[in-house]
Coordinates of C-alpha atoms and ligand atoms in Angstrom, one line a residue:
Chain A
M791 CA 0.0 0.0 0.0
A792 CA 2.4 2.6 -1.2
I793 CA 1.1 6.1 -0.5
Q794 CA 2.8 9.3 -1.4
Q795 CA 4.0 10.9 1.8
S796 CA 3.1 14.3 0.5
Q797 CA 0.5 15.4 3.0
K798 CA 1.3 18.1 5.5
P799 CA 0.8 17.2 9.2
L800 CA -2.6 18.2 10.5
E801 CA -1.2 20.9 12.8
L802 CA 0.3 22.7 9.8
I803 CA -2.9 22.4 7.8
L804 CA -4.8 23.9 10.7
A805 CA -2.2 26.6 11.2
R806 CA -2.6 27.6 7.5
N807 CA -6.3 27.7 7.9
L808 CA -5.9 30.0 10.9
L809 CA -3.4 32.3 9.1
T810 CA -5.8 32.5 6.1
S811 CA -8.4 34.0 8.4
V812 CA -6.3 36.7 10.2
S813 CA -5.3 40.1 9.0
T814 CA -1.9 40.2 10.7
P815 CA 0.8 39.5 8.1
A816 CA 1.8 35.9 8.9
F817 CA 4.0 33.2 7.5
L818 CA 4.0 29.4 7.9
L819 CA 7.3 27.5 7.8
D820 CA 7.9 23.8 7.7
A821 CA 10.5 21.8 9.6
E822 CA 13.1 22.8 7.0
S823 CA 12.4 26.5 7.6
A824 CA 10.9 26.7 4.1
V825 CA 8.1 29.2 3.7
V826 CA 5.1 27.0 2.8
F827 CA 2.4 29.6 3.1
Y828 CA 1.8 33.3 3.8
N829 CA -1.5 35.0 4.1
E830 CA -3.0 37.9 2.2
A831 CA -1.8 40.6 4.6
A832 CA 1.8 39.2 4.3
G833 CA 1.3 39.2 0.5
A834 CA 0.3 42.9 0.7
L835 CA 3.4 43.7 2.8
L836 CA 5.7 41.9 0.3
G837 CA 3.9 43.1 -2.8
R838 CA 3.5 39.6 -4.0
P839 CA 0.7 37.1 -3.2
F840 CA 1.6 33.6 -2.1
E841 CA -0.1 32.2 -5.2
D842 CA 2.7 33.8 -7.2
S843 CA 5.5 32.7 -4.9
G844 CA 4.6 29.1 -3.9
R845 CA 6.9 27.3 -1.5
M846 CA 10.2 29.0 -1.0
S847 CA 13.2 27.5 0.7
A848 CA 14.9 29.5 3.4
A849 CA 17.6 30.5 0.9
Q850 CA 15.1 31.5 -1.8
W851 CA 13.2 33.5 0.7
T852 CA 16.2 35.4 2.1
G853 CA 17.4 36.1 -1.4
A854 CA 14.1 37.7 -2.4
F855 CA 12.9 39.4 0.7
G856 CA 15.7 39.6 3.3
P857 CA 15.9 40.1 6.1
F858 CA 18.4 42.9 6.5
D859 CA 19.8 44.5 9.6
G860 CA 19.5 48.2 10.3
D861 CA 22.4 49.0 8.0
G862 CA 20.9 47.0 5.1
T863 CA 23.3 44.1 5.5
P864 CA 21.6 40.7 4.8
V865 CA 21.1 38.6 7.9
E866 CA 22.2 35.0 7.8
V867 CA 19.3 32.4 7.9
D868 CA 21.1 30.6 10.8
S869 CA 21.1 33.7 13.0
L870 CA 17.3 34.4 12.5
A871 CA 15.1 34.2 15.5
V872 CA 12.7 31.9 13.6
T873 CA 15.4 29.4 12.8
D874 CA 16.1 29.2 16.5
A875 CA 12.4 28.8 17.2
I876 CA 12.1 25.8 15.0
R877 CA 15.4 24.1 16.0
A878 CA 15.1 24.6 19.7
G879 CA 11.3 24.2 19.9
R880 CA 10.8 27.6 21.6
P881 CA 9.4 31.0 20.7
A882 CA 11.5 33.9 19.5
H883 CA 11.1 37.6 18.8
G884 CA 13.2 39.9 16.6
T885 CA 13.4 43.2 14.7
F886 CA 14.7 43.5 11.2
E887 CA 14.0 44.9 7.8
I888 CA 12.5 43.1 4.8
R889 CA 12.5 44.1 1.2
A890 CA 9.2 44.1 -0.7
A891 CA 9.0 43.0 -4.4
D892 CA 9.2 46.7 -5.5
G893 CA 12.5 47.1 -3.6
E894 CA 11.1 49.1 -0.7
R895 CA 12.4 48.2 2.7
T896 CA 10.1 47.9 5.7
A897 CA 11.1 47.5 9.4
V898 CA 9.2 44.7 11.1
E899 CA 9.1 43.1 14.5
A900 CA 8.6 39.3 14.1
S901 CA 7.3 36.8 16.6
A902 CA 8.0 33.2 15.8
F903 CA 6.6 30.2 17.6
P904 CA 7.2 26.6 16.9
I905 CA 4.3 24.2 16.1
V906 CA 5.0 21.1 18.1
A907 CA 2.6 18.1 18.0
S908 CA 4.8 15.1 18.4
P909 CA 7.7 14.1 20.5
N910 CA 9.9 14.2 17.4
G911 CA 10.1 18.0 17.5
A912 CA 8.5 20.9 15.7
S913 CA 6.8 20.3 12.4
G914 CA 7.1 24.0 11.6
A915 CA 6.6 27.5 12.9
M916 CA 4.2 30.4 12.6
V917 CA 5.8 33.8 12.1
L918 CA 3.8 37.0 12.6
F919 CA 5.1 40.3 11.3
W920 CA 4.3 43.6 13.0
P921 CA 5.4 46.4 10.6
L922 CA 7.0 49.3 12.5
D923 CA 6.1 52.9 12.1
R924 CA 9.3 54.4 10.7
N925 CA 8.9 57.4 13.1
E926 CA 8.6 55.1 16.1
P927 CA 12.0 54.3 17.7
T928 CA 12.9 50.6 17.3
R929 CA 12.0 48.7 20.5
Chain B
M1295 CA -14.3 -7.1 1.9
I1296 CA -17.8 -6.8 3.3
L1297 CA -18.7 -3.8 5.4
K1298 CA -21.8 -4.0 7.6
V1299 CA -23.3 -1.0 9.3
W1300 CA -24.4 -1.5 12.9
G1301 CA -24.8 2.2 13.7
A1302 CA -24.8 5.2 11.3
R1303 CA -26.0 7.9 13.6
G1304 CA -23.7 10.7 14.9
S1305 CA -23.5 12.6 18.2
V1306 CA -26.2 10.8 20.2
P1307 CA -28.4 7.8 19.8
A1308 CA -31.7 8.8 18.0
P1309 CA -34.2 5.9 18.3
G1310 CA -37.8 6.4 17.4
P1311 CA -40.4 5.5 14.8
R1312 CA -39.2 8.2 12.4
M1313 CA -35.7 6.9 12.5
N1314 CA -36.4 3.2 11.9
R1315 CA -35.0 2.8 8.4
Y1316 CA -31.6 4.5 8.9
G1317 CA -31.5 3.5 12.5
G1318 CA -30.7 5.3 15.8
N1319 CA -27.6 3.6 16.9
T1320 CA -24.3 5.5 16.9
S1321 CA -21.1 4.8 14.9
C1322 CA -20.1 1.2 14.5
L1323 CA -19.0 -0.8 11.4
Q1324 CA -18.0 -4.4 11.0
L1325 CA -15.4 -5.1 8.3
S1326 CA -15.1 -8.7 7.3
L1327 CA -11.9 -9.5 5.4
P1328 CA -11.7 -12.2 2.7
N1329 CA -9.5 -14.3 5.0
G1330 CA -12.3 -14.6 7.6
E1331 CA -10.8 -12.0 10.0
E1332 CA -12.9 -9.1 11.2
L1333 CA -12.2 -5.5 12.3
I1334 CA -14.7 -3.4 14.2
L1335 CA -14.6 0.3 13.5
D1336 CA -15.8 2.4 16.4
A1337 CA -17.8 1.3 19.4
G1338 CA -20.9 3.5 19.4
T1339 CA -24.2 2.0 20.6
G1340 CA -24.4 -0.1 17.4
I1341 CA -21.7 -2.4 18.8
R1342 CA -24.1 -3.9 21.3
N1343 CA -26.1 -5.7 18.5
L1344 CA -22.9 -6.6 16.7
G1345 CA -21.6 -8.3 19.9
L1346 CA -24.6 -10.6 20.0
E1347 CA -23.5 -12.0 16.6
L1348 CA -19.9 -12.6 17.6
A1349 CA -20.6 -15.5 20.0
G1350 CA -17.8 -17.7 18.8
R1351 CA -15.1 -15.1 18.4
R1352 CA -12.1 -15.4 20.7
R1353 CA -10.1 -12.4 19.5
I1354 CA -11.6 -9.0 18.6
H1355 CA -10.0 -5.9 17.3
I1356 CA -11.7 -2.5 17.7
L1357 CA -10.4 0.6 16.0
L1358 CA -11.5 3.8 17.6
T1359 CA -11.4 7.1 15.7
H1360 CA -11.7 9.1 18.9
L1361 CA -13.2 9.0 22.3
H1362 CA -16.4 11.1 21.8
L1363 CA -19.2 9.3 23.5
D1364 CA -21.0 8.4 20.2
H1365 CA -17.9 6.3 19.3
I1366 CA -17.4 4.5 22.6
Q1367 CA -20.7 4.4 24.3
G1368 CA -21.5 0.8 23.3
L1369 CA -18.3 -0.6 24.8
M1370 CA -19.7 -1.2 28.2
F1371 CA -22.6 -3.2 26.7
F1372 CA -20.6 -5.2 24.2
P1373 CA -21.4 -8.8 25.1
P1374 CA -17.9 -10.2 24.4
C1375 CA -16.6 -7.9 27.2
F1376 CA -18.3 -10.3 29.6
R1377 CA -16.9 -13.5 28.4
A1378 CA -13.7 -14.6 30.1
E1379 CA -12.3 -16.5 27.0
V1380 CA -12.4 -13.4 24.8
E1381 CA -9.4 -11.2 24.1
I1382 CA -10.3 -7.7 23.0
V1383 CA -7.7 -5.2 21.6
I1384 CA -8.8 -1.6 21.4
W1385 CA -6.8 0.8 19.2
G1386 CA -7.2 4.5 19.4
P1387 CA -5.4 7.9 19.2
A1388 CA -2.4 8.5 21.5
S1389 CA -2.5 11.5 23.8
P1390 CA 0.3 13.2 25.8
E1391 CA -2.2 13.7 28.6
A1392 CA -3.2 10.1 29.6
S1393 CA -3.1 6.6 28.2
L1394 CA -5.9 5.3 26.0
E1395 CA -7.0 3.0 28.8
E1396 CA -7.1 5.9 31.4
R1397 CA -9.1 8.0 29.0
I1398 CA -11.7 5.3 28.2
A1399 CA -11.8 4.4 31.9
R1400 CA -13.2 7.8 32.6
Y1401 CA -16.4 6.5 31.0
I1402 CA -16.2 2.9 32.1
S1403 CA -15.9 3.8 35.8
A1404 CA -18.1 5.0 38.7
P1405 CA -20.3 6.9 38.8
L1406 CA -20.9 6.7 35.1
S1407 CA -20.7 2.9 34.9
P1408 CA -21.6 0.0 37.1
V1409 CA -18.3 -1.8 36.2
E1410 CA -14.7 -0.7 36.0
V1411 CA -12.4 -1.7 33.1
R1412 CA -10.4 -4.0 35.5
E1413 CA -13.6 -5.8 36.4
L1414 CA -14.4 -6.8 32.8
P1415 CA -14.2 -10.6 32.6
C1416 CA -12.6 -10.6 29.1
S1417 CA -9.0 -9.9 28.6
V1418 CA -8.8 -6.3 27.2
S1419 CA -5.8 -4.3 26.1
F1420 CA -5.4 -0.8 24.8
R1421 CA -3.0 0.3 22.1
D1422 CA -2.1 3.6 20.6
T1423 CA -2.2 3.5 16.9
P1424 CA 1.3 3.5 15.5
A1425 CA 2.6 6.5 13.5
S1426 CA 3.2 4.4 10.5
E1427 CA 1.0 1.7 8.9
W1428 CA 0.7 -1.7 10.5
E1429 CA -0.7 -5.1 9.9
L1430 CA -3.8 -6.4 11.6
G1431 CA -5.7 -9.6 10.7
G1432 CA -4.1 -9.6 7.3
A1433 CA -5.1 -6.0 6.5
T1434 CA -2.7 -3.1 6.3
I1435 CA -3.9 -0.2 8.4
R1436 CA -3.0 3.4 8.5
A1437 CA -4.3 6.0 11.0
E1438 CA -3.9 9.7 10.6
S1439 CA -5.1 12.7 12.5
V1440 CA -7.9 14.6 10.8
T1441 CA -9.8 17.9 11.4
H1442 CA -12.5 17.4 14.0
R1443 CA -12.9 18.7 17.5
G1444 CA -10.2 17.1 19.7
P1445 CA -7.7 14.5 18.7
T1446 CA -9.4 12.3 16.0
L1447 CA -8.2 9.7 13.6
G1448 CA -9.3 8.5 10.2
Y1449 CA -8.4 5.0 9.0
R1450 CA -7.3 3.6 5.7
I1451 CA -7.6 -0.2 5.5
A1452 CA -6.2 -2.2 2.6
C1453 CA -6.6 -5.9 2.2
G1454 CA -5.5 -7.5 -1.1
E1455 CA -6.4 -5.1 -3.8
T1456 CA -9.3 -3.5 -2.0
T1457 CA -9.0 -0.3 0.1
I1458 CA -11.5 1.6 2.2
A1459 CA -11.2 4.8 4.2
Y1460 CA -13.2 5.4 7.4
V1461 CA -13.4 9.1 8.3
P1462 CA -16.7 9.5 10.3
D1463 CA -16.0 12.8 12.0
H1464 CA -14.4 15.2 9.7
E1465 CA -14.6 18.9 8.7
P1466 CA -11.9 19.2 6.1
A1467 CA -13.4 22.4 4.6
L1468 CA -13.0 24.4 7.9
G1469 CA -11.2 27.5 6.8
A1470 CA -10.1 25.7 3.6
P1471 CA -11.7 26.0 0.2
L1472 CA -11.6 22.3 -0.8
A1473 CA -12.2 22.8 -4.5
G1474 CA -9.0 24.7 -5.2
L1475 CA -6.6 23.6 -2.4
E1476 CA -3.6 21.5 -3.2
P1477 CA -4.0 17.9 -2.0
E1478 CA -1.1 18.2 0.5
W1479 CA -3.1 20.9 2.4
I1480 CA -6.4 18.9 2.6
S1481 CA -7.0 17.0 5.9
G1482 CA -7.5 13.3 5.3
F1483 CA -6.4 13.4 1.6
D1484 CA -3.8 10.7 1.8
L1485 CA -6.0 8.5 3.9
A1486 CA -8.8 8.6 1.3
R1487 CA -6.8 8.8 -1.9
D1488 CA -8.2 6.5 -4.6
V1489 CA -10.1 4.2 -2.2
D1490 CA -12.7 1.8 -3.4
L1491 CA -15.0 2.9 -0.7
L1492 CA -15.0 6.1 1.4
V1493 CA -17.1 6.2 4.5
H1494 CA -17.4 9.8 5.4
D1495 CA -19.1 12.3 7.7
C1496 CA -22.1 14.0 6.1
Q1497 CA -23.9 15.3 9.2
Y1498 CA -25.4 18.4 7.7
G1499 CA -27.3 19.6 4.7
D1500 CA -25.8 22.7 3.1
E1501 CA -28.5 24.9 4.5
E1502 CA -27.8 23.7 8.1
Y1503 CA -24.0 24.2 8.0
P1504 CA -23.7 27.9 8.5
E1505 CA -25.0 27.4 12.1
H1506 CA -22.5 24.6 12.7
V1507 CA -19.2 25.8 11.2
G1508 CA -16.4 24.6 13.4
W1509 CA -18.5 21.8 15.1
G1510 CA -16.2 19.2 13.5
H1511 CA -18.6 17.8 10.8
S1512 CA -19.2 18.2 7.1
R1513 CA -22.0 19.5 5.0
L1514 CA -23.1 17.5 2.0
S1515 CA -21.4 19.6 -0.7
D1516 CA -18.0 19.5 1.1
T1517 CA -18.3 15.7 1.6
L1518 CA -18.9 15.3 -2.1
T1519 CA -16.1 17.7 -3.1
F1520 CA -13.7 15.9 -0.7
A1521 CA -14.7 12.5 -2.2
Q1522 CA -14.3 13.8 -5.7
R1523 CA -10.9 15.4 -5.0
V1524 CA -9.5 12.2 -3.4
G1525 CA -10.8 10.1 -6.2
A1526 CA -13.0 7.8 -4.1
R1527 CA -14.7 5.2 -6.3
R1528 CA -17.7 4.9 -4.0
L1529 CA -19.0 6.9 -1.1
L1530 CA -21.1 5.9 1.9
L1531 CA -22.5 9.0 3.7
F1532 CA -22.3 8.5 7.4
H1533 CA -22.7 10.0 10.9
H1534 CA -26.3 11.2 10.4
D1535 CA -27.5 14.1 12.4
P1536 CA -29.7 12.9 15.3
L1537 CA -32.4 15.4 14.1
H1538 CA -32.6 13.9 10.7
S1539 CA -35.6 11.6 10.2
D1540 CA -35.8 8.8 7.6
E1541 CA -37.6 11.3 5.4
R1542 CA -35.0 13.9 5.7
L1543 CA -32.2 11.4 5.1
D1544 CA -34.0 10.2 1.9
E1545 CA -34.1 13.8 0.7
L1546 CA -30.4 14.3 1.5
G1547 CA -29.7 11.1 -0.5
V1548 CA -31.6 12.5 -3.5
D1549 CA -29.6 15.8 -3.2
A1550 CA -26.3 13.8 -2.9
R1551 CA -27.0 11.8 -6.0
R1552 CA -28.0 14.8 -8.0
S1553 CA -24.9 16.8 -7.0
W1554 CA -22.7 13.8 -7.6
R1555 CA -24.1 13.5 -11.2
A1556 CA -23.4 17.2 -11.6
L1557 CA -19.7 16.4 -10.8
G1558 CA -19.8 14.0 -13.8
R1559 CA -20.1 10.9 -11.6
D1560 CA -22.5 8.0 -11.5
A1561 CA -25.3 8.3 -9.0
S1562 CA -25.0 4.6 -8.1
E1563 CA -21.6 5.3 -6.5
I1564 CA -23.3 7.0 -3.5
E1565 CA -25.3 5.5 -0.7
M1566 CA -26.7 6.7 2.6
A1567 CA -25.5 4.5 5.4
A1568 CA -28.4 2.6 7.0
E1569 CA -28.2 0.4 10.1
G1570 CA -28.2 -3.3 9.0
A1571 CA -27.0 -2.6 5.5
G1572 CA -24.1 -4.5 4.1
V1573 CA -21.8 -3.2 1.4
E1574 CA -19.6 -5.4 -0.6
V1575 CA -16.4 -3.6 -1.5
E1576 CA -14.5 -4.7 -4.5
P1577 CA -11.2 -3.5 -6.0
A1578 CA -11.2 -1.3 -9.1
V1579 CA -11.3 -3.2 -12.3
P1580 CA -7.8 -3.0 -13.7
A1581 CA -7.6 -0.7 -16.7
M1582 CA -7.6 -2.5 -20.1
H1583 CA -4.5 -2.0 -22.1
A1584 CA -4.9 -2.0 -25.9
Ligands
LIG367 ZN1 -19.1 11.3 16.2
LIG368 ZN1 -16.7 13.3 17.3

């Protein structure tokens, strides 16, 4: 009874359903830190809907959208809060800049929390973006 | 494989003169394999009558989808439980909170029950369903979590060339547009992919669903879309709402066949589950090659 093992774990399916329904820009990552979904609000922030992006590996994502530090230097995937969140199975919070499809950079605060449903570790993470008002000092 | 329906009702038993044809007992199916082995799917009140027919059986496997009362209520009144020579193995979803036995014992214990699990004369054991597929009585079984309220499994059971899926409590369309979504994002898709028979939740008519979004069950159109998407060859509509009389279920069956035809399918592929009915499940005829 060979079945393709393509289906996402239920907790990721439910997380996607939730993110679809909220107006906070939000991303869903799988266990390999690939972006497997982002919602309409995130699409508006990036200037590109998820339907046009599809699944993006961590490298594809950082190449296209960042993040960058305050000086505009690209931030390594391995040093991202969300990478920690998935690997260590704990939440993380960070501030950085992303670059939208039109090249404009936006400062965001990001909260990442792992999605853990089995003893084998996180099956992914949800990342919520909070765009910062440029006039507001970075917290 | 032959599947016999011993209880097709969802939520709560619904006996009464207006329920006689489809029956009032809750979820229980008996799956008879070609090698003479049998599997019981869920232990709603329908299992009591089934137990009366299993007089000679020494070893019984029960696969539970979840522990909502409509899927376990019959256990305490299952006649084989009271025969010392019988061995019963109960399979169900794992939980980080308590063992399967502890969770079922909340029901089979005082003050809800006159007997405790440890007092049952039969030899009963409880097993968490494995994360990967396993063999049972000559069948290959796979259990996966599906969208419902609380931890809930669906089952895929294959024996020889024949495969069925049993997903009695399922709301795959909750927050997810089933028609356009990629298969990997649809709850239960792999369980039900290309099965010869899909037994699936169809608790609500479409007009009833808006009041029940998030209750863990499907409306007719979502059940049909799901069945169509997964490529099920036949569909048995199951887990009837306790408010639905025979007349209402007849109407739902007419709607179902009409909509199924509109999807380009044959109306004979759909049936409403009725207590006492048997379904012979056969493998797909292999495609002819020119
Ligand atoms: Zn149920
Ligand atoms: Zn249920």
